[in-house]
Coordinates of C-alpha atoms and ligand atoms in Angstrom, one line a residue:
Chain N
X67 CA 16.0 16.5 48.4
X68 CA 16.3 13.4 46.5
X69 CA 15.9 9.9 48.1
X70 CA 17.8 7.7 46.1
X71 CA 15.5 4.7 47.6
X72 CA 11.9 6.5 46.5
X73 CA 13.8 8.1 43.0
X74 CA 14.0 4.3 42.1
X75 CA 10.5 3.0 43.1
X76 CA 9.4 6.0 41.0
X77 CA 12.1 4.8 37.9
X78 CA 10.3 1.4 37.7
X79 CA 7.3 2.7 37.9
X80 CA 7.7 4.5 34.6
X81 CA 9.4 2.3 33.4
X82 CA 6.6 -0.9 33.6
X83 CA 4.3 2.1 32.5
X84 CA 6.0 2.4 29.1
X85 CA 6.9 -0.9 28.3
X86 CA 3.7 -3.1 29.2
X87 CA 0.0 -2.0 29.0
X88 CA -1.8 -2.2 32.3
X89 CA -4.0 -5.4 32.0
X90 CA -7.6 -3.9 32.0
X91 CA -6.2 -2.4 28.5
X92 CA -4.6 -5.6 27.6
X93 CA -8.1 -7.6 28.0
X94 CA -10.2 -4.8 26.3
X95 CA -7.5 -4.7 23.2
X96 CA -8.0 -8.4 22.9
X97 CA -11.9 -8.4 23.6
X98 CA -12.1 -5.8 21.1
X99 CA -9.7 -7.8 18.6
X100 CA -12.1 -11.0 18.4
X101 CA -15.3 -8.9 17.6
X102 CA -14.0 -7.5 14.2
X103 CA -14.9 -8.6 11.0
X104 CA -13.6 -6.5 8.0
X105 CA -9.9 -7.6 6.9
X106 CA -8.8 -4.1 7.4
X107 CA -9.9 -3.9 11.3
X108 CA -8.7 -7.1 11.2
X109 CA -5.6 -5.9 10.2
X110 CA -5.4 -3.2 12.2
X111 CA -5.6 -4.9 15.6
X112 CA -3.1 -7.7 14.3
X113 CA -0.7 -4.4 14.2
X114 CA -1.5 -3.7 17.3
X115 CA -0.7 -6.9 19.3
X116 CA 2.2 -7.7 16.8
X117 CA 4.1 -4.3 17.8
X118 CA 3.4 -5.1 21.2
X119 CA 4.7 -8.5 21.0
X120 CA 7.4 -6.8 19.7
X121 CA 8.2 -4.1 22.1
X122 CA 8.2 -6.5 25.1
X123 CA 10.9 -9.2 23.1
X124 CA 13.3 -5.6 22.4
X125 CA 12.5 -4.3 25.9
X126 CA 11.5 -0.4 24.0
X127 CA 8.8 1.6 24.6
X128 CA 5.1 0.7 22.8
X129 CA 5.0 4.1 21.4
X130 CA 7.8 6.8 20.7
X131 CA 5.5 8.8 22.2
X132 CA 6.4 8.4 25.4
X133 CA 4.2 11.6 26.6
X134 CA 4.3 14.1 29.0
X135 CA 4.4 12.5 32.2
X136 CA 2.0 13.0 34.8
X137 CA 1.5 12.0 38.7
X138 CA -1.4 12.1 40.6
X139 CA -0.3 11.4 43.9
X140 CA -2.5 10.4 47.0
X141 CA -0.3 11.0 50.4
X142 CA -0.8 10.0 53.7
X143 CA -0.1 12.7 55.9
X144 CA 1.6 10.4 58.1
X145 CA 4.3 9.3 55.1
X146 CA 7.6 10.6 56.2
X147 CA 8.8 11.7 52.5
X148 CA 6.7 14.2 51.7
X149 CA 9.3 17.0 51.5
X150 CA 11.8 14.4 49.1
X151 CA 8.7 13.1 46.7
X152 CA 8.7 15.9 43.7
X153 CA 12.4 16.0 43.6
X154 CA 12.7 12.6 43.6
X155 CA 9.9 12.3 41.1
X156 CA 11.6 14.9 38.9
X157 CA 15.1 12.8 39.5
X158 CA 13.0 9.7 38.7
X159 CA 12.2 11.4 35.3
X160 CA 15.6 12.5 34.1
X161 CA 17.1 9.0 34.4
X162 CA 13.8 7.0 32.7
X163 CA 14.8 9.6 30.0
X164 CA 18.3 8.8 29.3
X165 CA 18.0 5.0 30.4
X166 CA 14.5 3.4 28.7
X167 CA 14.9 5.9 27.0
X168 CA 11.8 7.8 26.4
X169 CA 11.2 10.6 24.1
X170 CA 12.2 14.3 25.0
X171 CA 8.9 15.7 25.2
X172 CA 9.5 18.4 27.0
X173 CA 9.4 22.0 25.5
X174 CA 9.9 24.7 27.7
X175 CA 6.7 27.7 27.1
X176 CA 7.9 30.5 25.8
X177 CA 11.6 29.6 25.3
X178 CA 9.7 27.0 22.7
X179 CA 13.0 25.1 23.0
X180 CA 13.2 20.9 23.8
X181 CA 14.8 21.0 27.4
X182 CA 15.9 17.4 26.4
X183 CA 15.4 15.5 29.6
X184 CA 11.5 16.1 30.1
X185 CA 11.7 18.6 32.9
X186 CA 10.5 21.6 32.2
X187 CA 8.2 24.4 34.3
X188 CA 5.4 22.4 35.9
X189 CA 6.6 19.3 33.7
X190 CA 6.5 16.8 35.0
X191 CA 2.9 18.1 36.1
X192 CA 1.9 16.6 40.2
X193 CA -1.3 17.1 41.6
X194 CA -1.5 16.0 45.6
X195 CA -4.6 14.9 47.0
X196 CA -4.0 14.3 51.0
X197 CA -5.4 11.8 52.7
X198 CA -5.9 11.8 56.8
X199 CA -4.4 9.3 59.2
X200 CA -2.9 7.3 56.7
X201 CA 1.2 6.7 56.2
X202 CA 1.2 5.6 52.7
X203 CA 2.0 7.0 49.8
X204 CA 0.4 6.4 46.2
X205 CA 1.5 7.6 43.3
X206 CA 0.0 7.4 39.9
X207 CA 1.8 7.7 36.5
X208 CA 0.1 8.8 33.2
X209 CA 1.9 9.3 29.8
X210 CA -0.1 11.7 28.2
X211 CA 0.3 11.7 24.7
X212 CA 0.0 14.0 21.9
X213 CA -2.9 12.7 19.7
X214 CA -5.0 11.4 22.3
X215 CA -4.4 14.8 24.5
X216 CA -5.5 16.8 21.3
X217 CA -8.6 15.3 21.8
X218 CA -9.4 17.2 25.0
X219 CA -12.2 20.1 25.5
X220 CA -13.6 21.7 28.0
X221 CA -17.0 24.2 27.9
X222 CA -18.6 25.4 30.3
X223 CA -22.8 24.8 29.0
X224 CA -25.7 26.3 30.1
X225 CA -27.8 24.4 32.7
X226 CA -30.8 24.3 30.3
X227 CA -28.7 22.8 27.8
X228 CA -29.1 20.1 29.8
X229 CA -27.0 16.3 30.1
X230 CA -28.4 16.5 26.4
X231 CA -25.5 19.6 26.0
X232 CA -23.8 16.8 27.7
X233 CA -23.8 14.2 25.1
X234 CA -23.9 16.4 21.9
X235 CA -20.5 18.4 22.7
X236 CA -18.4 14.6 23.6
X237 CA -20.2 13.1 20.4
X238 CA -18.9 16.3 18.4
X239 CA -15.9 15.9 19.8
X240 CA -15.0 12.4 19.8
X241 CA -16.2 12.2 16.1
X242 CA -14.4 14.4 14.8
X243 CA -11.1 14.5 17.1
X244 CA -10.8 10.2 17.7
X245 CA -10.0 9.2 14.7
X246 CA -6.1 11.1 15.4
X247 CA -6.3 9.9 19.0
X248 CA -5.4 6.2 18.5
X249 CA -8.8 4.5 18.9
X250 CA -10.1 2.2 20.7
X251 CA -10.0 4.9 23.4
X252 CA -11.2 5.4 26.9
X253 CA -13.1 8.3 27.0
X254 CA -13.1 10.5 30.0
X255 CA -16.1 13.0 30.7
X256 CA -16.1 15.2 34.0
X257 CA -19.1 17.5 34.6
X258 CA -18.4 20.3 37.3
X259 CA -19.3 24.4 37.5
X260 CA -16.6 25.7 35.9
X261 CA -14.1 24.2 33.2
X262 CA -10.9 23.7 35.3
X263 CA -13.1 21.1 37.6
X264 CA -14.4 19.3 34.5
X265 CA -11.5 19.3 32.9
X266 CA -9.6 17.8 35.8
X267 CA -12.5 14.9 36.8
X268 CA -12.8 14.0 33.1
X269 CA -8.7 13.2 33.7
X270 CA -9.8 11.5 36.7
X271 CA -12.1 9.7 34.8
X272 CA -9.5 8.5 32.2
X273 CA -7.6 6.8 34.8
X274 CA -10.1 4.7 36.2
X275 CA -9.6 0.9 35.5
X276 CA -11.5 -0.7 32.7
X277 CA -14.7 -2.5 33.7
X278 CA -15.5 -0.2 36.8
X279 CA -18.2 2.4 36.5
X280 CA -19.5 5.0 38.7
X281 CA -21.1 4.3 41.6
X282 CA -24.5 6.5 41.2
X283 CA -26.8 4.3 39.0
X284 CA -27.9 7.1 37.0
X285 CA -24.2 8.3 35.8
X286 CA -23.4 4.5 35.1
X287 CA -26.7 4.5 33.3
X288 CA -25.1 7.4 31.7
X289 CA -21.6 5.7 31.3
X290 CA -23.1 3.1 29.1
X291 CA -25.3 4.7 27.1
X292 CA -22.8 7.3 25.9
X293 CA -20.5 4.4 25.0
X294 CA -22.7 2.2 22.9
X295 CA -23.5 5.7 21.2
X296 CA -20.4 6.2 20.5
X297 CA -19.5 2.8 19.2
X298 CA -22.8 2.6 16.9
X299 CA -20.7 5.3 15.1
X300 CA -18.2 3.1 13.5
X301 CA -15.0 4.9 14.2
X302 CA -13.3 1.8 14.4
X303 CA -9.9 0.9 15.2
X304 CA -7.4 3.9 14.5
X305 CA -10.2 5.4 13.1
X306 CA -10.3 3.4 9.5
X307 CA -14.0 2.1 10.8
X308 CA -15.1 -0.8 12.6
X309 CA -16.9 -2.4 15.5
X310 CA -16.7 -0.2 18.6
X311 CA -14.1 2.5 19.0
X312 CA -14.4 2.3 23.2
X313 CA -12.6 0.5 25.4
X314 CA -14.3 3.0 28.3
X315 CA -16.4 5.5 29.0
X316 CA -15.9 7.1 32.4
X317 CA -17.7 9.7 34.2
X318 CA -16.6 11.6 37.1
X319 CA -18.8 14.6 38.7
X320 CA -19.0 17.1 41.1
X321 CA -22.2 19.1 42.3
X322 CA -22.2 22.2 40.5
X323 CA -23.5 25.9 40.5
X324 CA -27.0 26.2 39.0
X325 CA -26.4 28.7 36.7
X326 CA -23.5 26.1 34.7
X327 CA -23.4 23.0 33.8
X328 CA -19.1 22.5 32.5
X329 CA -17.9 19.4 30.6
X330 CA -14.7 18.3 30.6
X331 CA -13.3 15.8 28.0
X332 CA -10.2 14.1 28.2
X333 CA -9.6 10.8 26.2
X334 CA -6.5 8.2 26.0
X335 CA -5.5 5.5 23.2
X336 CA -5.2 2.1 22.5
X337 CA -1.7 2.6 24.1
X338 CA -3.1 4.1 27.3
X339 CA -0.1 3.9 29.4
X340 CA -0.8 4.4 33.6
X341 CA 0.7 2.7 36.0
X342 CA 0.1 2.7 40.2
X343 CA 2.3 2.0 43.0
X344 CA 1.9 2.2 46.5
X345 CA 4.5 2.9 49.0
X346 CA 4.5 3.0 52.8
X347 CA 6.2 4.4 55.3
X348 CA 9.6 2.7 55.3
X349 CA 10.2 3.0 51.8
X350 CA 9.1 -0.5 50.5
X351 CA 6.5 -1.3 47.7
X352 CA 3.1 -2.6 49.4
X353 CA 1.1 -2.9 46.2
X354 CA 2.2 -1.9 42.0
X355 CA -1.3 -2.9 41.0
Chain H
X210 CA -2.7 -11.7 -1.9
X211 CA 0.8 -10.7 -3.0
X212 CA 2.2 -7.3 -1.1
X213 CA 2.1 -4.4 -3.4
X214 CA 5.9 -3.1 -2.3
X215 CA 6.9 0.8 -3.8
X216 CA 10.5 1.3 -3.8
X217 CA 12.2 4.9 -4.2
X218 CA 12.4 6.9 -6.2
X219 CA 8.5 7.1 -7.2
X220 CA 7.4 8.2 -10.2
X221 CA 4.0 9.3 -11.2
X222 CA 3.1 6.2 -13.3
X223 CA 3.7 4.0 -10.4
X224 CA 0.9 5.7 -8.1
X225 CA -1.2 6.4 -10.5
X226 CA -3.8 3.5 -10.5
X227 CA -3.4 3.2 -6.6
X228 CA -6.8 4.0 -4.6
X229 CA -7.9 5.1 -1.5
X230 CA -8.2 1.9 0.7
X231 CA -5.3 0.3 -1.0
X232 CA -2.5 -1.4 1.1
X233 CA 1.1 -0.9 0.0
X234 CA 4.5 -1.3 2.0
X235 CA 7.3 1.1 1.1
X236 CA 10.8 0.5 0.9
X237 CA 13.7 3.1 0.4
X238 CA 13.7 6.9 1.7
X239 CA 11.9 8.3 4.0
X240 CA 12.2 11.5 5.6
X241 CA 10.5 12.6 8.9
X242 CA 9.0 16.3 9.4
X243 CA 6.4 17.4 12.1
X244 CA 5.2 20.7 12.6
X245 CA 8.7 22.4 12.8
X246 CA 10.1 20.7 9.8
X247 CA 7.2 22.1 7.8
X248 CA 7.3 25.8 8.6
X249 CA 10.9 25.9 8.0
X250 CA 10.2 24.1 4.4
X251 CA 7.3 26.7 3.6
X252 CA 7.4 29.8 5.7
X253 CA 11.1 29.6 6.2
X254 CA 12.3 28.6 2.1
X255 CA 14.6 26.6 3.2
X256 CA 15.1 22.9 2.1
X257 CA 16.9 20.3 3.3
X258 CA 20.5 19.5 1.9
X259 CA 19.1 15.9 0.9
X260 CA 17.1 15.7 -2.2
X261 CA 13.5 14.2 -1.6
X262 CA 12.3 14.0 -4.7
X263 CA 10.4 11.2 -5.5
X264 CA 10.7 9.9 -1.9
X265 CA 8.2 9.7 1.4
X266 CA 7.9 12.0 4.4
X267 CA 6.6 10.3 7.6
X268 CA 5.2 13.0 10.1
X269 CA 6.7 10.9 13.0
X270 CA 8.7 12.2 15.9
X271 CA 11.3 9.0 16.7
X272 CA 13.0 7.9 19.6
X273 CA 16.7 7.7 18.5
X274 CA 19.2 6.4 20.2
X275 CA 23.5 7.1 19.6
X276 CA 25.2 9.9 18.3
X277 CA 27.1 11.0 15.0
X278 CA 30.6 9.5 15.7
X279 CA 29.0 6.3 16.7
X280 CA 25.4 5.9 14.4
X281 CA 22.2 6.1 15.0
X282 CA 19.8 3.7 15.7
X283 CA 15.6 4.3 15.5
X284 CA 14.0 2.7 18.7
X285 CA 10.3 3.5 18.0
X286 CA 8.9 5.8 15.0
X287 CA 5.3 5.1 15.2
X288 CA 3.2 8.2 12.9
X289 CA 1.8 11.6 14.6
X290 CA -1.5 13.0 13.6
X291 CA -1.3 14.5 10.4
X292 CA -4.0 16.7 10.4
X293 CA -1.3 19.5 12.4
X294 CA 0.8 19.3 9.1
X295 CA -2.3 20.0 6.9
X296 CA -1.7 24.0 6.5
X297 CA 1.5 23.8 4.7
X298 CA 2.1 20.6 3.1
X299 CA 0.4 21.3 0.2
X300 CA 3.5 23.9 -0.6
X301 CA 5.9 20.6 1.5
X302 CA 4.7 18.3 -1.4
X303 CA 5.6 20.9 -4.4
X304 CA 8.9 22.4 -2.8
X305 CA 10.5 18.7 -2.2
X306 CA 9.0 16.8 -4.7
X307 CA 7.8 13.9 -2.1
X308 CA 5.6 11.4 -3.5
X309 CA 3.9 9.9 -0.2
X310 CA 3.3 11.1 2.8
X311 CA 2.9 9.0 5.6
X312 CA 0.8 9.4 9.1
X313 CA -1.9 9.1 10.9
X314 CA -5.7 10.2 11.0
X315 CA -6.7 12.3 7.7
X316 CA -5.8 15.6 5.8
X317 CA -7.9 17.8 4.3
X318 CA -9.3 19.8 1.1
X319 CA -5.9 21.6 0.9
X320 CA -3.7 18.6 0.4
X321 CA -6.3 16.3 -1.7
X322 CA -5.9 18.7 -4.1
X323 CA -2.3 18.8 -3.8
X324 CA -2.0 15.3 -4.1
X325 CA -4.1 15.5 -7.3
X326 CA -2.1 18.2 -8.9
X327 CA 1.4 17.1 -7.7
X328 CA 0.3 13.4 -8.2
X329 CA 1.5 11.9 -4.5
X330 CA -0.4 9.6 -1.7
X331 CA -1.4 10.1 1.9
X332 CA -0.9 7.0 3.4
X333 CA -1.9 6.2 7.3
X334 CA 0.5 3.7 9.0
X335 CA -1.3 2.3 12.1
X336 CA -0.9 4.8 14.9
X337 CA 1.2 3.7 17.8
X338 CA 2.7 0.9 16.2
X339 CA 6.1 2.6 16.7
X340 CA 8.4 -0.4 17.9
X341 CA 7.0 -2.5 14.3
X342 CA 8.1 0.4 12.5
X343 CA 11.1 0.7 14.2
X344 CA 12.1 -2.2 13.0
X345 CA 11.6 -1.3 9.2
X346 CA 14.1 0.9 9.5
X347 CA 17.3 -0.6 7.7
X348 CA 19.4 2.2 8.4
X349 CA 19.8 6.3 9.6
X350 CA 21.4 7.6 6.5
X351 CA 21.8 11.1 8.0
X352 CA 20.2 13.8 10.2
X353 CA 19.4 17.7 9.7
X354 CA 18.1 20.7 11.3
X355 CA 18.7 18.9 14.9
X356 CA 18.3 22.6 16.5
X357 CA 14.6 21.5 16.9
X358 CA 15.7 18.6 19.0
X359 CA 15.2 14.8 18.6
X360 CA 11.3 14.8 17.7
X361 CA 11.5 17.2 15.1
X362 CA 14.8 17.3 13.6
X363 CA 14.8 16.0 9.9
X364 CA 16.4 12.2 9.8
X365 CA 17.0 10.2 6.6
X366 CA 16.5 6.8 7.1
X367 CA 16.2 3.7 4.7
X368 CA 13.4 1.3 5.1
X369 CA 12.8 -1.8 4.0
X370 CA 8.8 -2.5 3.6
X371 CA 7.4 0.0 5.8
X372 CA 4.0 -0.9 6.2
X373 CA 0.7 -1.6 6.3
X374 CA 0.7 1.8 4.5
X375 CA -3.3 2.3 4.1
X376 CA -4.1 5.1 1.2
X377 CA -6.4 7.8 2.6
X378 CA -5.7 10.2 -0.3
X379 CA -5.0 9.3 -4.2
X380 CA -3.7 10.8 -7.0
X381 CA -7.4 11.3 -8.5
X382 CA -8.3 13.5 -5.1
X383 CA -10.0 10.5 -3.4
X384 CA -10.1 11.2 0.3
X385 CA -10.9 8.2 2.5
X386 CA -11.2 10.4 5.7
X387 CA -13.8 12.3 4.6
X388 CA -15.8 9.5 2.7
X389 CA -15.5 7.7 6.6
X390 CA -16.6 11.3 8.2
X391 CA -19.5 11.7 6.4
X392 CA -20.9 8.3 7.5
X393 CA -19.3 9.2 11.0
X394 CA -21.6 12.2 10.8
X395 CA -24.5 11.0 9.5
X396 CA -24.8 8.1 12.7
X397 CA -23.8 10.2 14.8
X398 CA -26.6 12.7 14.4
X399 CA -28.5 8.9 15.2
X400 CA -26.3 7.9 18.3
X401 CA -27.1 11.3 19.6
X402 CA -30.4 11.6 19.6
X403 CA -31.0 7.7 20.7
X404 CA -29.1 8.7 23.8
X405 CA -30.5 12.4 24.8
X406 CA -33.8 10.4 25.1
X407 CA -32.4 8.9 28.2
X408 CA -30.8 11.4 30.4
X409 CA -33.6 14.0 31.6
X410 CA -32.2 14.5 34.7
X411 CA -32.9 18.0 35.0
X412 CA -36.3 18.6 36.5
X413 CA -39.4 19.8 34.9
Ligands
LIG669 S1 -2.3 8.6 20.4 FE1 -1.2 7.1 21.7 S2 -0.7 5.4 20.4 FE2 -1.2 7.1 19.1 S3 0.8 8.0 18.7 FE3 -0.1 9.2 20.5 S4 0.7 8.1 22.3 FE4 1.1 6.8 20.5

């Protein structure tokens, strides 16, 4: 059932998501502005923050692509919701369609028709992850885009291919498949036995916060290296060249079987739009940070 | 530097000394077709009623807002990757007589030599910028073929210096893209091996 108190939570949620950047992006935009030194990255970046500037004075959405949304939801099992969240999530949708509005970006498989209100089978797409003696609930929103979700790959190597497999198949990738992806990008890599887990901790990866790495030294070792790389390569802001094309590079891993070694890519752009609110157990906002 | 402004209808003499690189800003027509607006142009032979000739095509899928009785009005129109379009706009470019084509990322081998043989631009507007170019938009002088829905259906709408427009293809088959890729390539083969050199991690 819908709650009409949690729908709205949800509503704003989206809402902030597709009218402001978070404010790791914001910092890394701007970081990223001040290094440049062609007139045409230059340029580029003054687009960037001008159309942003511009977005927040007309209250509209950064991009018109809005995305396919996407909530990655951490519940307590103590949160006394649990059977109202996806409808209310999906009710949430329907209305941040018609009211911000965002783009219909829904097309049913199949059918291969626009459904017009971005619902659709599995859309908007909810993954659960539960979490023990708690009572909160936390949702995540992601508006995954067109060009930077083309980007995505997933390959499941062989082991003596090695973390060197590793960083040939996301350089091939991001090479040739950034440039329509709206750089600077965060780049997320997720290495796992088979594809599906790859694919699903590289999108884990994505949404980590600018500035935080991995915890294992060697995968932050990894983190880093992999992103100067990447940057040495010139792609530049919307991919017309310039000085470094990452505003992340994440890494997310599982142990995995010995006879695989899968890689996961996903990757967002300079309008990387997530947003995370935390909700307890009487319906009120603890946190939308 | 003064802004190099195009207005419509182009003719081949005005693009003809532009270059690859080059900034321009567009004012007049422009009509928007993504992937659906193409096949029905090439696979399906059919055009739209408006005339593009000598116009632009944007590969953008706008947020519009309103409805017939009352207008239109464009709340973000930022480009989509071009690169989707790239199997049929060669035959786009000679059934509709459209002299620039406008989005994001490159195009490849099949439309450079289009745009050499039909003498039109690829121009890149900067991706996501949607709101800025938005705000170009004068006016929505019609729409067509909404049975693919608000993304895709085919809109008319009058700008008034739409732009940065950066060239990535001129009419002499220039192709930024690929000039960029090759040095792309080249340090990445670099980057690469600089990096493998520090991740062993399997055991020996
Ligand atoms: S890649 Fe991002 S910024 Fe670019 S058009 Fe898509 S959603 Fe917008």
């Amino acid at each position: 059932m819908v709650n009409a108190k949690l729908t709205q939570i949800i509503y704003e949620l989206i809402r902030g998501a597709s009218l402001h950047l978070p404010p790791d992006v914001m910092n890394g935009l701007r970081r990223m502005a001040a290094i440049q030194d062609t007139p045409l990255a230059k340029e580029l970046y003054g687009c960037i923050f001008d159309n942003l500037k511009k977005a927040a004075e007309l209250n509209r959405p950064i991009c018109q692509d809005t995305g396919a949304l996407q909530f990655f939801l951490k519940a307590g099992t103590g949160f006394p919701y649990l059977n109202d969240t996806e409808d209310s999530i999906k009710d949430a949708v329907r209305q941040a369609t018609k009211k911000i509005p965002l783009r219909p970006n829904v097309v049913e498989s199949f059918e291969e028709k626009n459904t017009g209100d971005n619902i659709g089978s599995r859309a908007p797409w909810i993954e659960w992850e539960i979490v023990p003696d708690n009572q909160d609930l936390q949702i995540t929103v992601y508006m995954a885009g067109g060009g930077c979700s083309l980007t995505g790959r997933a390959k499941v190597l062989m082991p003596l291919e090695g973390y060197e497999g590793i960083v040939r198949y996301v350089f091939d990738t991001i090479t040739e498949w950034g440039v329509n992806a709206c750089p600077p990008l965060i780049v997320g890599v997720g290495i796992g036995t088979c594809t599906p887990t790859a694919a699903a901790l590289s999108k884990k990866a994505l949404l980590r916060p600018i500035g935080l790495h991995n915890a294992n030294p060697k995968a932050r070792d990894m983190e880093e290296r992999m992103k100067k790389g990447l940057d040495s390569i010139g792609i530049g802001p919307l991919g017309m060249s310039g000085k470094e094309s990452l505003l992340a590079l994440n890494i997310e891993y599982a142990a995995h079987h010995p006879a695989t070694l899968a890689v996961g890519i996903s990757a967002g752009c300079w309008a990387t739009r997530r947003g995370k609110v935390l909700i307890s157990k009487d319906l009120t906002v603890k946190s939308d940070k | 530097m003064q802004k190099k402004i195009l207005t419509t209808p182009i003719t081949d003499d005005m693009i003809k000394d532009i270059r690859i690189g080059d900034i321009i800003y567009l004012t007049g027509i422009v009509g928007t077709a993504r992937d659906d607006g193409h096949r029905r142009v090439v696979e399906g032979n059919r055009l739209p009623d408006f005339d593009l000739t000598g116009t632009a095509v944007m590969h953008v899928g706008p947020i519009v807002l309103g409805d017939r009785a009352h207008g239109f009005e464009i709340i973000a129109a930022g480009p989509t990757t071009s690169r989707r379009m790239e199997r049929y706009e060669k035959e786009f470019i000679q059934k509709t007589g459209v002299k620039l084509i406008i989005g994001k990322g490159g195009m490849g081998e099949k439309t450079t030599a289009a745009c050499k043989e039909f003498k039109a631009l690829h121009c890149v507007y900067p991706g996501g910028c949607a709101v800025s170019a938005a705000t170009a938009v004068e006016r929505v002088l019609g729409v067509e073929w909404e049975d693919f829905g608000m993304p895709e259906a085919f809109w008319i709408l009058k700008v008034k210096e739409l732009g940065p427009l950066i060239v990535s293809i001129d009419t002499n088959g220039n192709n930024l893209f690929k000039k960029n890729q090759a040095v792309f390539d080249k340090k990445k083969e670099a980057a690469i091996e600089e990096v493998s050199g520090h991740v062993h991690y399997s055991h020996k």
